[in-house]
Coordinates of C-alpha atoms in Angstrom, one line a residue:
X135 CA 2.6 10.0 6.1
X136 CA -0.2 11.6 4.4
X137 CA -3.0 10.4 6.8
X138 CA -1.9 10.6 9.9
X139 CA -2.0 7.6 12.1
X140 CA -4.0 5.3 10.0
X141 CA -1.5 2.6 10.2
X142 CA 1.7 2.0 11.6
X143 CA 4.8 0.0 9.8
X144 CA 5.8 -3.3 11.9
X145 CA 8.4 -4.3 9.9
X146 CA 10.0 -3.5 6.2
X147 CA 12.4 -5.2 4.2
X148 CA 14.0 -4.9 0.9
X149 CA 16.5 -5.6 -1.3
X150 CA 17.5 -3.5 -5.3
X151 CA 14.1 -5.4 -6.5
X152 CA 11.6 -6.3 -4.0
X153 CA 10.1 -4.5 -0.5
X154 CA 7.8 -6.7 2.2
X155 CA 6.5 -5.1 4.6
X156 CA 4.0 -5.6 7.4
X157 CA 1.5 -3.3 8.8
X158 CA -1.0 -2.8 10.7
X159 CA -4.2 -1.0 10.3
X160 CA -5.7 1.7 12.6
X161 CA -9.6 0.4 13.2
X162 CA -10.3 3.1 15.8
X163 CA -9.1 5.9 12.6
X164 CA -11.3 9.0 11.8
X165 CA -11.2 7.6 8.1
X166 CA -13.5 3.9 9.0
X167 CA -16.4 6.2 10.2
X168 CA -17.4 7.6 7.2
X169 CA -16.1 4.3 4.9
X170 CA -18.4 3.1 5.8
X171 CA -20.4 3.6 9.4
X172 CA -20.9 0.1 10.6
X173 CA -19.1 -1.8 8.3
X174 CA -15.0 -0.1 7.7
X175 CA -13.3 -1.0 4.6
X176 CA -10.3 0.4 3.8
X177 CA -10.7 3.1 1.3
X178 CA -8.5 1.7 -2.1
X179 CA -6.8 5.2 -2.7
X180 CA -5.5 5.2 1.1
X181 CA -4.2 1.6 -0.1
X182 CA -2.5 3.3 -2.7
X183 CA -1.1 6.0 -1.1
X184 CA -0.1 3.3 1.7
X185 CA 1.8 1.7 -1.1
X186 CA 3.6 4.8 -2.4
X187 CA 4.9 5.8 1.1
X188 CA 6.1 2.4 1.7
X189 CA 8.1 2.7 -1.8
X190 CA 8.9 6.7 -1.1
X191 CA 10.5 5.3 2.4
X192 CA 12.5 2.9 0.9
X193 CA 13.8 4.5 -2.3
X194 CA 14.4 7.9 -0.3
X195 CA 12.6 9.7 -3.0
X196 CA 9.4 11.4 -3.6
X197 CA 7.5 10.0 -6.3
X198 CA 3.8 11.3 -8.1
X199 CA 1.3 8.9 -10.0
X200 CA 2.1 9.0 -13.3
X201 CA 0.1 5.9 -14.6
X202 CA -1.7 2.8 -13.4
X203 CA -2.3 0.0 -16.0
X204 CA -3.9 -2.7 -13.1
X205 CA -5.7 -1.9 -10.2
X206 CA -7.8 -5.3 -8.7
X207 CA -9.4 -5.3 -5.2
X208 CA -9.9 -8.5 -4.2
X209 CA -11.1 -8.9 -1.3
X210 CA -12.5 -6.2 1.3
X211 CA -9.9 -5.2 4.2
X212 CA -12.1 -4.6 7.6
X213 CA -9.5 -3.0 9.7
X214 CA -11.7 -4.6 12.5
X215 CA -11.1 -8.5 11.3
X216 CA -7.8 -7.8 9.5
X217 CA -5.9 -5.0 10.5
X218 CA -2.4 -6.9 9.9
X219 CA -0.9 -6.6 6.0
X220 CA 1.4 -8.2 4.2
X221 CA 2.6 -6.0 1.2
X222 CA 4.7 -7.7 -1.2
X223 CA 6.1 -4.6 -4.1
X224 CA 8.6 -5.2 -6.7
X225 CA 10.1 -2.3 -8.2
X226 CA 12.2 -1.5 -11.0
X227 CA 14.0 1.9 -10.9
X228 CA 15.5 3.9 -14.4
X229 CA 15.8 7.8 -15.7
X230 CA 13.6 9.1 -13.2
X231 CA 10.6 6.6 -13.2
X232 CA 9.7 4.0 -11.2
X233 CA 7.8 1.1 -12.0
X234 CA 5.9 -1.4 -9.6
X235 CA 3.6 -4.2 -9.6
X236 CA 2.1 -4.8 -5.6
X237 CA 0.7 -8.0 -3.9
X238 CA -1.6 -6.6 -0.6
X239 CA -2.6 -9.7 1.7
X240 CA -4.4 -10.3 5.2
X241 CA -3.6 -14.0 6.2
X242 CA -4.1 -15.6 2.8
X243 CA -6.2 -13.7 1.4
X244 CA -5.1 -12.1 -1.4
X245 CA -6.8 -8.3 -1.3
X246 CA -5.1 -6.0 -3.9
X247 CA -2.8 -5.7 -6.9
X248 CA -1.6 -3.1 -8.6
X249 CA 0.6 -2.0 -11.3
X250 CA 1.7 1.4 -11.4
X251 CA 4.5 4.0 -12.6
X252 CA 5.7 7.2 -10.3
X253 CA 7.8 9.8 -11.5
X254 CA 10.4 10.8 -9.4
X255 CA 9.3 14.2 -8.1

């Protein structure tokens, strides 16, 4: 985990295509008092990252960014009034790449998508 204790996994599962998982946010992290004092949102790059380790976990690989051809924040995540997600990747896998499209929700609100590809590192 890149940043250390900023959230904690309550449940993952997957199958060849697909991973849901649940997590939950830490509000009291170093990271909410400077994004922003007052008023925490969850920084979109530590969604991303949060998103890669979730994928890196599953796949038992490391991957790097290669490209990102969607990226839609959609609704602020407080980690004080929703610190529960529901991440929803699908993920195809082939010659070293992989390739993913990400649904991030707090109850039914829809916050994030994403589309992205990793190289395998």
């Amino acid at each position: 985990m890149l940043i250390e204790g900023l959230y904690k996994v309550n449940k993952i599962t997957h199958s060849d295509s697909e991973i849901i998982s649940e997590i939950s946010l830490n509000p009291a992290h170093d990271i909410f008092k400077g994004h922003f004092p007052g008023n925490p949102i969850m920084p979109g790059v530590c969604m991303m990252q949060v998103i890669k380790e979730l994928t890196e976990e599953v796949l038992k690989v490391e991957m790097n960014l290669q490209t990102s051809t969607n990226i839609k924040f959609m609704a602020k995540i407080n980690p004080e009034l929703n610190p529960d997600l529901k991440l929803k990747i699908d993920f195809t896998k082939e010659d070293g790449i992989v390739k993913l499209k990400n649904s991030t929700y707090f109850e039914d609100t829809l916050a994030l998508k994403l589309n992205a590809k990793y190289k395998i590192a």
